Short mmCIF file of C-alpha atoms in Angstrom, two decimals:
data_model
loop_
_atom_site.label_atom_id
_atom_site.label_comp_id
_atom_site.label_asym_id
_atom_site.label_seq_id
_atom_site.Cartn_x
_atom_site.Cartn_y
_atom_site.Cartn_z
CA UNK A 1 -30.29 -64.69 -61.09
CA UNK A 2 -32.67 -67.28 -62.60
CA UNK A 3 -36.17 -67.70 -61.02
CA UNK A 4 -36.68 -70.95 -59.06
CA UNK A 5 -39.06 -72.76 -61.54
CA UNK A 6 -37.06 -71.69 -64.58
CA UNK A 7 -33.94 -72.74 -62.78
CA UNK A 8 -35.24 -76.29 -62.27
CA UNK A 9 -36.20 -76.44 -65.89
CA UNK A 10 -32.70 -75.36 -66.94
CA UNK A 11 -31.12 -77.95 -64.64
CA UNK A 12 -33.20 -80.71 -66.22
CA UNK A 13 -32.16 -79.75 -69.77
CA UNK A 14 -28.57 -79.45 -68.59
CA UNK A 15 -28.56 -82.99 -67.24
CA UNK A 16 -29.81 -84.34 -70.56
CA UNK A 17 -27.10 -82.39 -72.37
CA UNK A 18 -24.45 -83.71 -70.01
CA UNK A 19 -25.42 -87.31 -70.58
CA UNK A 20 -25.24 -86.75 -74.32
CA UNK A 21 -21.87 -85.08 -73.96
CA UNK A 22 -20.47 -87.97 -71.92
CA UNK A 23 -21.42 -90.42 -74.60
CA UNK A 24 -19.70 -88.45 -77.35
CA UNK A 25 -16.55 -87.30 -75.52
CA UNK A 26 -13.19 -89.18 -75.93
CA UNK A 27 -10.68 -89.88 -73.15
CA UNK A 28 -9.09 -86.87 -71.37
CA UNK A 29 -6.21 -85.13 -73.10
CA UNK A 30 -3.10 -84.40 -70.97
CA UNK A 31 -0.73 -81.61 -71.96
CA UNK A 32 2.07 -79.44 -70.42
CA UNK A 33 2.25 -75.69 -69.95
CA UNK A 34 5.18 -73.49 -70.90
CA UNK A 35 7.20 -74.43 -67.83
CA UNK A 36 6.56 -78.14 -68.05
CA UNK A 37 3.67 -78.42 -65.51
CA UNK A 38 1.00 -80.92 -66.38
CA UNK A 39 -2.45 -79.47 -67.05
CA UNK A 40 -5.58 -81.47 -67.80
CA UNK A 41 -9.21 -80.89 -68.53
CA UNK A 42 -11.71 -83.70 -68.18
CA UNK A 43 -15.40 -84.27 -68.58
CA UNK A 44 -15.81 -84.18 -64.78
CA UNK A 45 -14.26 -80.72 -64.70
CA UNK A 46 -16.57 -79.53 -67.42
CA UNK A 47 -19.62 -80.96 -65.65
CA UNK A 48 -18.58 -79.39 -62.35
CA UNK A 49 -18.10 -75.99 -63.96
CA UNK A 50 -21.43 -76.27 -65.73
CA UNK A 51 -23.26 -77.11 -62.51
CA UNK A 52 -21.63 -74.22 -60.65
CA UNK A 53 -22.60 -71.78 -63.37
CA UNK A 54 -26.17 -72.99 -63.36
CA UNK A 55 -26.61 -73.07 -59.58
CA UNK A 56 -24.94 -69.71 -58.88
CA UNK A 57 -26.45 -67.87 -61.77
CA UNK A 58 -24.86 -66.10 -64.66
CA UNK A 59 -22.47 -63.18 -64.39
CA UNK A 60 -21.31 -60.56 -66.74
CA UNK A 61 -19.91 -61.90 -70.01
CA UNK A 62 -16.29 -62.88 -69.75
CA UNK A 63 -16.22 -62.87 -65.93
CA UNK A 64 -15.78 -66.10 -64.00
CA UNK A 65 -18.40 -66.23 -61.27
CA UNK A 66 -16.03 -68.21 -59.01
CA UNK A 67 -13.29 -65.58 -59.02
CA UNK A 68 -13.29 -63.63 -55.73
CA UNK A 69 -13.65 -59.85 -56.03
CA UNK A 70 -10.52 -57.75 -55.82
CA UNK A 71 -9.82 -56.16 -52.43
CA UNK A 72 -7.50 -53.39 -51.19
CA UNK A 73 -7.42 -54.56 -47.54
CA UNK A 74 -3.86 -55.48 -46.49
CA UNK A 75 -3.29 -59.11 -45.72
CA UNK A 76 -2.64 -59.89 -42.03
CA UNK A 77 0.54 -61.76 -41.25
CA UNK A 78 1.55 -63.80 -38.25
CA UNK A 79 4.24 -62.32 -35.95
CA UNK A 80 7.67 -63.37 -37.14
CA UNK A 81 9.38 -63.37 -33.70
CA UNK A 82 8.76 -63.50 -29.95
CA UNK A 83 9.67 -59.81 -29.73
CA UNK A 84 6.76 -58.95 -32.02
CA UNK A 85 4.39 -61.07 -29.95
CA UNK A 86 5.32 -59.70 -26.49
CA UNK A 87 5.50 -55.94 -26.13
CA UNK A 88 6.18 -55.30 -22.43
CA UNK A 89 7.43 -52.63 -20.01
CA UNK A 90 8.81 -55.38 -17.79
CA UNK A 91 12.54 -54.82 -18.54
CA UNK A 92 12.11 -51.09 -17.92
CA UNK A 93 10.32 -51.69 -14.62
CA UNK A 94 12.93 -54.19 -13.43
CA UNK A 95 15.67 -51.62 -14.06
CA UNK A 96 13.97 -48.69 -12.28
CA UNK A 97 11.50 -49.95 -9.67
CA UNK A 98 14.17 -50.94 -7.07
CA UNK A 99 15.14 -47.24 -6.77
CA UNK A 100 11.58 -46.18 -5.84
CA UNK A 101 11.08 -46.37 -2.07
CA UNK A 102 8.36 -45.92 0.54
CA UNK A 103 8.68 -42.93 2.87
CA UNK A 104 7.11 -43.30 6.33
CA UNK A 105 6.83 -40.03 8.29
CA UNK A 106 5.76 -40.01 11.96
CA UNK A 107 4.86 -36.85 13.84
CA UNK A 108 3.50 -35.95 17.27
CA UNK A 109 0.39 -33.79 17.20
CA UNK A 110 -1.71 -32.27 19.95
CA UNK A 111 -5.42 -32.95 19.95
CA UNK A 112 -7.62 -30.54 21.83
CA UNK A 113 -9.65 -32.34 24.48
CA UNK A 114 -12.12 -29.46 24.54
CA UNK A 115 -13.39 -27.04 21.90
CA UNK A 116 -12.38 -24.23 24.27
CA UNK A 117 -8.79 -25.41 24.68
CA UNK A 118 -6.37 -22.83 23.35
CA UNK A 119 -8.95 -20.03 23.48
CA UNK A 120 -7.37 -17.06 25.36
CA UNK A 121 -10.72 -15.93 26.76
CA UNK A 122 -11.62 -19.26 28.40
CA UNK A 123 -8.08 -19.98 29.56
CA UNK A 124 -8.07 -16.58 31.29
CA UNK A 125 -10.81 -17.89 33.60
CA UNK A 126 -10.03 -21.60 33.74
CA UNK A 127 -6.25 -21.44 33.43
CA UNK A 128 -4.65 -24.57 32.01
CA UNK A 129 -7.35 -26.94 33.26
CA UNK A 130 -8.14 -27.78 29.62
CA UNK A 131 -5.16 -29.96 28.75
CA UNK A 132 -4.44 -31.20 25.24
CA UNK A 133 -3.61 -34.81 24.54
CA UNK A 134 -0.67 -35.85 22.36
CA UNK A 135 -0.91 -38.59 19.74
CA UNK A 136 1.32 -39.94 16.99
CA UNK A 137 0.31 -39.63 13.36
CA UNK A 138 1.87 -41.47 10.44
CA UNK A 139 1.79 -40.66 6.76
CA UNK A 140 2.96 -42.65 3.78
CA UNK A 141 4.48 -41.39 0.57
CA UNK A 142 7.04 -42.41 -2.01
CA UNK A 143 10.57 -41.34 -2.87
CA UNK A 144 13.28 -41.89 -5.47
CA UNK A 145 16.93 -42.76 -4.85
CA UNK A 146 19.05 -40.59 -7.13
CA UNK A 147 22.51 -41.27 -5.66
CA UNK A 148 24.03 -44.64 -4.80
CA UNK A 149 25.11 -43.17 -1.46
CA UNK A 150 21.44 -43.07 -0.43
CA UNK A 151 20.24 -39.63 -1.48
CA UNK A 152 16.44 -39.67 -1.77
CA UNK A 153 14.16 -37.00 -3.21
CA UNK A 154 10.48 -36.74 -2.28
CA UNK A 155 7.76 -34.13 -1.77
CA UNK A 156 7.98 -31.73 1.13
CA UNK A 157 4.36 -32.35 2.09
CA UNK A 158 5.20 -36.03 2.64
CA UNK A 159 7.69 -35.30 5.46
CA UNK A 160 6.36 -31.93 6.69
CA UNK A 161 6.60 -31.57 10.50
CA UNK A 162 7.84 -35.15 10.78
CA UNK A 163 9.77 -36.21 13.88
CA UNK A 164 10.88 -39.56 12.49
CA UNK A 165 11.35 -40.56 8.83
CA UNK A 166 11.95 -44.12 7.67
CA UNK A 167 12.79 -45.39 4.18
CA UNK A 168 11.64 -48.83 3.02
CA UNK A 169 13.19 -50.30 -0.12
CA UNK A 170 11.43 -52.57 -2.58
CA UNK A 171 13.56 -55.53 -1.42
CA UNK A 172 12.22 -55.24 2.15
CA UNK A 173 15.12 -53.40 3.78
CA UNK A 174 14.25 -50.46 6.01
CA UNK A 175 16.44 -47.56 7.17
CA UNK A 176 16.19 -44.37 9.18
CA UNK A 177 16.86 -41.13 7.33
CA UNK A 178 17.50 -37.46 7.98
CA UNK A 179 16.46 -34.30 6.13
CA UNK A 180 19.19 -32.56 4.18
CA UNK A 181 17.05 -29.90 2.50
CA UNK A 182 13.38 -29.04 2.14
CA UNK A 183 11.73 -26.35 0.07
CA UNK A 184 8.08 -25.58 0.73
CA UNK A 185 7.69 -23.32 -2.32
CA UNK A 186 8.62 -26.06 -4.78
CA UNK A 187 7.30 -28.86 -2.50
CA UNK A 188 10.55 -30.84 -2.63
CA UNK A 189 12.72 -32.44 0.04
CA UNK A 190 16.05 -34.28 -0.06
CA UNK A 191 16.73 -37.07 2.45
CA UNK A 192 19.83 -39.08 3.34
CA UNK A 193 19.46 -42.79 4.09
CA UNK A 194 21.38 -43.73 7.23
CA UNK A 195 22.73 -47.03 6.02
CA UNK A 196 25.50 -48.55 3.95
CA UNK A 197 25.14 -48.57 0.20
CA UNK A 198 25.42 -48.79 -2.65
CA UNK A 199 21.74 -48.35 -3.36
CA UNK A 200 19.91 -48.69 -6.70
CA UNK A 201 19.38 -45.38 -8.48
CA UNK A 202 17.44 -43.77 -11.33
CA UNK A 203 19.32 -41.32 -13.52
CA UNK A 204 17.92 -37.89 -14.33
CA UNK A 205 16.44 -37.19 -17.74
CA UNK A 206 16.08 -33.86 -19.53
CA UNK A 207 12.54 -32.59 -19.17
CA UNK A 208 13.08 -29.99 -21.88
CA UNK A 209 13.32 -32.84 -24.41
CA UNK A 210 9.99 -34.50 -23.62
CA UNK A 211 6.90 -33.77 -25.68
CA UNK A 212 3.18 -34.13 -25.30
CA UNK A 213 2.23 -37.69 -26.27
CA UNK A 214 5.41 -39.36 -24.97
CA UNK A 215 4.77 -42.61 -23.09
CA UNK A 216 5.64 -42.53 -19.38
CA UNK A 217 5.45 -44.82 -16.34
CA UNK A 218 4.50 -43.76 -12.80
CA UNK A 219 5.92 -45.81 -9.92
CA UNK A 220 4.86 -45.41 -6.30
CA UNK A 221 2.84 -46.84 -3.44
CA UNK A 222 -0.79 -45.71 -3.84
CA UNK A 223 -3.04 -46.14 -0.80
CA UNK A 224 -0.28 -48.18 0.85
CA UNK A 225 -1.12 -51.31 -1.17
CA UNK A 226 2.50 -51.81 -2.22
CA UNK A 227 4.70 -50.72 -5.08
CA UNK A 228 2.58 -50.15 -8.17
CA UNK A 229 3.40 -49.27 -11.79
CA UNK A 230 0.98 -47.43 -14.06
CA UNK A 231 1.44 -46.26 -17.63
CA UNK A 232 0.20 -43.27 -19.60
CA UNK A 233 1.37 -40.39 -21.72
CA UNK A 234 2.50 -36.82 -21.17
CA UNK A 235 -0.82 -34.98 -21.44
CA UNK A 236 0.49 -31.40 -21.21
CA UNK A 237 3.52 -29.33 -20.22
CA UNK A 238 4.07 -26.15 -18.21
CA UNK A 239 0.84 -26.52 -16.25
CA UNK A 240 0.27 -23.79 -13.65
CA UNK A 241 -2.54 -22.73 -11.29
CA UNK A 242 -2.77 -26.26 -10.00
CA UNK A 243 -3.23 -25.04 -6.44
CA UNK A 244 -1.00 -27.53 -4.61
CA UNK A 245 1.98 -25.21 -4.05
CA UNK A 246 3.45 -21.93 -5.18
CA UNK A 247 5.21 -23.77 -8.00
CA UNK A 248 3.47 -23.68 -11.36
CA UNK A 249 5.34 -25.56 -14.08
CA UNK A 250 4.08 -29.13 -13.81
CA UNK A 251 4.16 -32.04 -16.23
CA UNK A 252 0.62 -33.35 -16.64
CA UNK A 253 0.09 -37.07 -17.23
CA UNK A 254 -2.84 -39.47 -17.44
CA UNK A 255 -0.87 -42.29 -15.77
CA UNK A 256 -2.90 -43.30 -12.72
CA UNK A 257 -1.60 -41.41 -9.65
CA UNK A 258 -3.31 -41.77 -6.28
CA UNK A 259 -2.68 -40.79 -2.63
CA UNK A 260 0.60 -42.43 -1.64
CA UNK A 261 2.17 -41.83 -5.07
CA UNK A 262 3.44 -38.42 -3.91
CA UNK A 263 7.21 -38.33 -4.23
CA UNK A 264 7.29 -41.29 -6.62
CA UNK A 265 8.97 -41.50 -9.99
CA UNK A 266 7.72 -40.53 -13.43
CA UNK A 267 10.06 -42.15 -15.94
CA UNK A 268 10.39 -42.11 -19.71
CA UNK A 269 10.97 -45.02 -22.07
CA UNK A 270 14.73 -44.71 -21.59
CA UNK A 271 14.38 -45.39 -17.87
CA UNK A 272 15.27 -41.82 -16.91
CA UNK A 273 13.60 -39.80 -14.20
CA UNK A 274 11.66 -36.94 -15.81
CA UNK A 275 9.49 -35.94 -12.86
CA UNK A 276 8.45 -36.41 -9.23
CA UNK A 277 4.75 -37.22 -8.91
CA UNK A 278 3.29 -34.46 -6.76
CA UNK A 279 -0.47 -33.99 -7.05
CA UNK A 280 -3.69 -35.10 -8.72
CA UNK A 281 -6.87 -33.37 -9.77
CA UNK A 282 -9.76 -35.29 -8.28
CA UNK A 283 -13.28 -34.90 -6.96
CA UNK A 284 -13.55 -38.37 -5.44
CA UNK A 285 -10.10 -38.83 -3.90
CA UNK A 286 -9.02 -41.30 -6.60
CA UNK A 287 -7.32 -40.90 -9.94
CA UNK A 288 -9.28 -39.17 -12.67
CA UNK A 289 -6.44 -39.32 -15.17
CA UNK A 290 -5.09 -35.84 -14.37
CA UNK A 291 -1.82 -36.04 -12.44
CA UNK A 292 0.99 -33.54 -12.03
CA UNK A 293 4.73 -34.09 -11.66
CA UNK A 294 7.53 -31.66 -10.78
CA UNK A 295 10.05 -31.59 -13.67
CA UNK A 296 13.32 -33.43 -13.12
CA UNK A 297 15.41 -30.43 -14.19
CA UNK A 298 14.20 -28.54 -11.12
CA UNK A 299 14.64 -31.61 -8.93
CA UNK A 300 18.22 -31.89 -10.15
CA UNK A 301 18.94 -28.26 -9.18
CA UNK A 302 17.55 -28.84 -5.67
CA UNK A 303 19.55 -32.05 -5.26
CA UNK A 304 22.77 -30.32 -6.35
CA UNK A 305 22.17 -27.69 -3.68
CA UNK A 306 21.78 -30.40 -1.04
CA UNK A 307 24.96 -32.13 -2.24
CA UNK A 308 26.86 -28.86 -1.83
CA UNK A 309 25.98 -28.85 1.88
CA UNK A 310 23.35 -26.11 1.87
CA UNK A 311 20.02 -26.69 3.55
CA UNK A 312 18.27 -23.89 1.61
CA UNK A 313 17.59 -23.87 -2.10
CA UNK A 314 18.38 -20.34 -3.21
CA UNK A 315 16.65 -19.04 -6.30
CA UNK A 316 18.28 -16.31 -8.40
CA UNK A 317 17.17 -12.79 -7.51
CA UNK A 318 16.00 -10.72 -10.47
CA UNK A 319 14.52 -7.77 -8.59
CA UNK A 320 11.13 -7.65 -10.29
CA UNK A 321 7.61 -8.97 -9.90
CA UNK A 322 5.52 -10.36 -12.73
CA UNK A 323 1.89 -10.74 -13.69
CA UNK A 324 0.06 -12.89 -16.22
CA UNK A 325 -0.51 -11.43 -19.68
CA UNK A 326 -4.26 -11.25 -20.28
CA UNK A 327 -5.96 -11.55 -23.65
CA UNK A 328 -6.73 -7.80 -23.61
CA UNK A 329 -3.07 -6.92 -23.02
CA UNK A 330 -1.97 -9.34 -25.74
CA UNK A 331 -4.40 -7.82 -28.23
CA UNK A 332 -3.29 -4.28 -27.37
CA UNK A 333 0.36 -5.19 -27.93
CA UNK A 334 -0.27 -7.12 -31.15
CA UNK A 335 0.50 -10.60 -29.76
CA UNK A 336 -1.16 -13.59 -31.44
CA UNK A 337 -2.17 -15.01 -28.05
CA UNK A 338 -1.76 -14.30 -24.34
CA UNK A 339 1.72 -15.43 -23.36
CA UNK A 340 4.73 -14.19 -21.45
CA UNK A 341 5.43 -12.58 -18.07
CA UNK A 342 4.42 -8.94 -17.62
CA UNK A 343 6.75 -6.89 -15.38
CA UNK A 344 4.59 -5.05 -12.82
CA UNK A 345 7.29 -3.67 -10.51
CA UNK A 346 11.07 -3.28 -10.56
CA UNK A 347 13.29 -2.84 -7.50
CA UNK A 348 15.72 0.05 -7.51
CA UNK A 349 19.32 -1.10 -8.08
CA UNK A 350 18.18 -4.69 -8.68
CA UNK A 351 19.45 -6.90 -11.54
CA UNK A 352 16.36 -6.15 -13.67
CA UNK A 353 16.73 -2.41 -13.27
CA UNK A 354 20.44 -2.57 -14.12
CA UNK A 355 19.61 -4.54 -17.28
CA UNK A 356 17.23 -1.80 -18.41
CA UNK A 357 13.95 -3.61 -17.75
CA UNK A 358 10.97 -1.49 -16.77
CA UNK A 359 7.42 -2.01 -15.60
CA UNK A 360 5.23 -2.82 -18.59
CA UNK A 361 7.86 -4.90 -20.43
CA UNK A 362 6.89 -8.48 -21.30
CA UNK A 363 9.39 -11.34 -21.15
CA UNK A 364 8.59 -13.80 -23.94
CA UNK A 365 11.67 -16.03 -23.89
CA UNK A 366 14.46 -17.20 -21.61
CA UNK A 367 17.68 -18.64 -23.10
CA UNK A 368 15.80 -19.69 -26.22
CA UNK A 369 12.94 -21.33 -24.33
CA UNK A 370 9.42 -19.82 -24.50
CA UNK A 371 7.99 -18.23 -21.37
CA UNK A 372 4.29 -19.06 -21.25
CA UNK A 373 3.49 -17.35 -17.93
CA UNK A 374 5.25 -15.93 -14.82
CA UNK A 375 5.55 -19.38 -13.22
CA UNK A 376 7.40 -20.63 -16.30
CA UNK A 377 9.88 -17.76 -15.88
CA UNK A 378 10.34 -18.69 -12.22
CA UNK A 379 11.06 -22.27 -13.27
CA UNK A 380 13.66 -21.16 -15.81
CA UNK A 381 15.34 -18.92 -13.24
CA UNK A 382 15.44 -21.70 -10.64
CA UNK A 383 16.96 -24.27 -13.01
CA UNK A 384 19.56 -21.84 -14.37
CA UNK A 385 21.09 -21.02 -11.00
CA UNK A 386 22.89 -18.14 -9.32
CA UNK A 387 25.86 -16.65 -11.17
CA UNK A 388 24.74 -17.53 -14.70
CA UNK A 389 24.00 -15.04 -17.46
CA UNK A 390 20.62 -15.33 -19.16
CA UNK A 391 19.29 -13.93 -22.42
CA UNK A 392 15.76 -12.60 -22.23
CA UNK A 393 13.50 -12.04 -25.22
CA UNK A 394 11.66 -8.87 -24.20
CA UNK A 395 8.78 -6.98 -25.78
CA UNK A 396 9.12 -3.34 -24.72
CA UNK A 397 7.75 0.01 -25.71
CA UNK A 398 10.02 0.14 -28.76
CA UNK A 399 9.48 -3.43 -29.94
CA UNK A 400 11.26 -6.68 -29.27
CA UNK A 401 14.82 -6.83 -28.02
CA UNK A 402 17.27 -9.23 -26.40
CA UNK A 403 18.47 -8.36 -22.91
CA UNK A 404 21.33 -10.05 -21.06
CA UNK A 405 21.02 -10.25 -17.30
CA UNK A 406 23.32 -11.68 -14.65
CA UNK A 407 21.50 -13.81 -12.14
CA UNK A 408 22.61 -13.18 -8.59
CA UNK A 409 21.62 -14.18 -5.08
CA UNK A 410 19.30 -11.94 -3.15
CA UNK A 411 21.07 -9.53 -0.76
CA UNK A 412 21.79 -11.22 2.55
CA UNK A 413 19.48 -10.42 5.46
CA UNK A 414 20.84 -8.34 8.32
CA UNK A 415 20.42 -10.23 11.65
CA UNK A 416 19.50 -6.92 13.26
CA UNK A 417 16.36 -6.85 11.09
CA UNK A 418 14.98 -9.96 12.86
CA UNK A 419 13.64 -10.10 16.41
CA UNK A 420 11.49 -12.18 18.76
CA UNK A 421 8.81 -9.99 20.31
CA UNK A 422 8.30 -10.01 24.06
CA UNK A 423 6.04 -8.44 26.68
CA UNK A 424 2.33 -8.35 27.45
CA UNK A 425 0.87 -7.92 23.97
CA UNK A 426 -0.87 -10.04 21.34
CA UNK A 427 2.35 -10.38 19.29
CA UNK A 428 4.43 -11.88 22.12
CA UNK A 429 6.55 -14.84 21.00
CA UNK A 430 6.33 -14.11 17.26
CA UNK A 431 9.53 -13.76 15.24
CA UNK A 432 9.34 -10.68 13.00
CA UNK A 433 11.63 -9.15 10.39
CA UNK A 434 11.95 -6.16 8.15
CA UNK A 435 10.85 -7.00 4.61
CA UNK A 436 14.18 -7.42 2.82
CA UNK A 437 14.69 -8.16 -0.90
CA UNK A 438 15.37 -11.81 -0.02
CA UNK A 439 12.17 -12.18 1.99
CA UNK A 440 10.17 -10.36 -0.66
CA UNK A 441 11.52 -12.71 -3.32
CA UNK A 442 10.84 -15.84 -1.25
CA UNK A 443 7.28 -14.76 -0.48
CA UNK A 444 6.67 -13.36 -3.98
CA UNK A 445 5.98 -9.87 -2.66
CA UNK A 446 6.57 -6.63 -4.50
CA UNK A 447 10.33 -5.87 -4.41
CA UNK A 448 9.55 -2.27 -3.47
CA UNK A 449 7.39 -3.30 -0.47
CA UNK A 450 8.72 -2.29 2.95
CA UNK A 451 7.42 -3.00 6.43
CA UNK A 452 7.45 -5.71 9.13
CA UNK A 453 6.49 -9.31 8.46
CA UNK A 454 5.93 -12.24 10.81
CA UNK A 455 8.46 -14.98 10.01
CA UNK A 456 7.69 -17.60 12.65
CA UNK A 457 4.93 -18.23 15.21
CA UNK A 458 5.82 -20.87 17.85
CA UNK A 459 2.96 -23.17 18.78
CA UNK A 460 2.78 -22.27 22.48
CA UNK A 461 3.26 -18.52 22.01
CA UNK A 462 0.61 -15.92 22.76
CA UNK A 463 0.81 -14.81 19.13
CA UNK A 464 -0.18 -18.33 18.06
CA UNK A 465 -3.18 -18.29 20.41
CA UNK A 466 -4.40 -15.07 18.88
CA UNK A 467 -4.20 -16.59 15.40
CA UNK A 468 -1.22 -14.82 13.84
CA UNK A 469 0.49 -16.68 10.97
CA UNK A 470 3.84 -16.58 9.21
CA UNK A 471 3.56 -14.17 6.29
CA UNK A 472 1.29 -11.68 8.06
CA UNK A 473 2.47 -8.12 7.48
CA UNK A 474 2.00 -5.78 10.45
CA UNK A 475 1.03 -2.39 9.03
CA UNK A 476 -0.50 -0.51 11.98
CA UNK A 477 -0.60 -0.83 15.79
CA UNK A 478 -2.64 1.58 17.94
CA UNK A 479 -2.66 4.18 15.20
CA UNK A 480 1.09 4.06 14.54
CA UNK A 481 2.26 3.08 11.05
CA UNK A 482 4.76 0.22 11.28
CA UNK A 483 7.71 0.37 8.88
CA UNK A 484 10.56 -1.26 10.85
CA UNK A 485 11.10 -3.83 13.57
CA UNK A 486 12.56 -1.12 15.83
CA UNK A 487 9.43 0.99 15.37
CA UNK A 488 7.18 -1.96 16.22
CA UNK A 489 9.20 -2.80 19.35
CA UNK A 490 8.95 0.81 20.51
CA UNK A 491 5.14 0.85 20.16
CA UNK A 492 4.76 -2.45 22.03
CA UNK A 493 7.08 -1.31 24.80
CA UNK A 494 4.70 1.51 25.73
CA UNK A 495 1.95 -0.95 26.65
CA UNK A 496 -1.80 -0.34 26.39
CA UNK A 497 -5.14 -1.23 27.93
CA UNK A 498 -6.31 -2.51 24.56
CA UNK A 499 -4.63 -3.23 21.24
CA UNK A 500 -5.95 -2.03 17.91
CA UNK A 501 -3.93 -3.31 14.96
CA UNK A 502 -4.05 -3.95 11.23
CA UNK A 503 -2.34 -6.76 9.36
CA UNK A 504 -2.14 -7.69 5.67
CA UNK A 505 -2.77 -11.37 4.97
CA UNK A 506 -2.81 -12.74 1.41
CA UNK A 507 -3.42 -9.24 0.08
CA UNK A 508 -6.38 -8.55 2.42
CA UNK A 509 -6.33 -6.01 5.23
CA UNK A 510 -7.59 -7.35 8.55
CA UNK A 511 -8.38 -4.98 11.46
CA UNK A 512 -8.84 -6.23 15.03
CA UNK A 513 -9.23 -4.87 18.57
CA UNK A 514 -8.14 -6.90 21.63
CA UNK A 515 -8.77 -5.72 25.17
#
């Protein structure tokens, strides 16, 4: 660039030169280029160019200072159509939202009017002078219509212990409903709308085809504010150890899910149902972007069971228990990472034993699908169904092998193994049973475990007052080892001045003495 004073000096000399040039220059010359376009150069053009060069400063020789520098940035273009301007989920929502409903569950609960109500010690002295009051509680969740006849799927915890269940559609209609099937282990329930259809539906998708990063929509009724749609992506697959139920093969999504969304729909971009929104991970009670949905393939299997007329979803019985493969076990066996389901126990004469599986074997695959952990294997078993033949990829003592196994139902329980206890004893009123293969499979106990387990504890029973729960295993009463229901009944029949017993609850042994 030229310094300011020198620049003024140059401009002055340039003006004198221009005036001289104007006096000596003839009229403009007009010519045509090669394609016939007129091109002209005049004195005014020359003066303008000269002034621009002087005012802007000189550049490198041969380079026009007015030429913009070359750039590699792509040129932005205006949208060519309305479709490119408006990207919206609206058509997808209009097609699916009518099939997402509100589920209202009412239940009668007893509230203790005194902190001593229900305590056996105080009621022994005061009798029933500490009455409980009854009140009605209501809960709100969501559901999805999956059959035009009015079949609705939701979470079991939404309708648990409900005395009255109502279904409200997005168009304002409201119907009563009844429970066809509920499964506490998988936290699913199937309801039937008591009204004339047809009703709007959402078709099932294939959850084995979705991938992390796929866009999804969550539809439900969070906090009771009304039907709400949120968007997100599939954040992870095969999530376990969530802590909301025994099931552990959830789809994780960052679509906002809040209380009231339970039982609602998680849909893909094809408008197919790929999951039932079940739980969230939160510290505040609101959405933190970590939600979990039960895969639609499992939901479909439960619905098919309800359609067949059964009120119990029966999982295939394999006759083995499994543990998680730790990093130490994986390293010892030469695995790249900890994956698979480690067999810890095998029942005699069960399907696993007949297929040649033994404790210590690791199942790595099921019908071509990877098995990440024991819960993933349970999911694959449940979605395959009873009567099918499965191919297992097994890592055994002699290397990897493929094992075919026929999935069958657990042996039926003998009614003689179940009994309601009576008499003057702490267990009175409880329903107990011998631990059968079916019960062991349902409660995820060792298939070789034998003994007596509490199946049901009525609310007003003496067993309920003493705090016994379903799932408690009675192992010892007054020094006698309990192995069968008949043996337990015989010990209780003798009577006693005090009762000393031992139960197993959630793997812990609890000893108690009651006088």
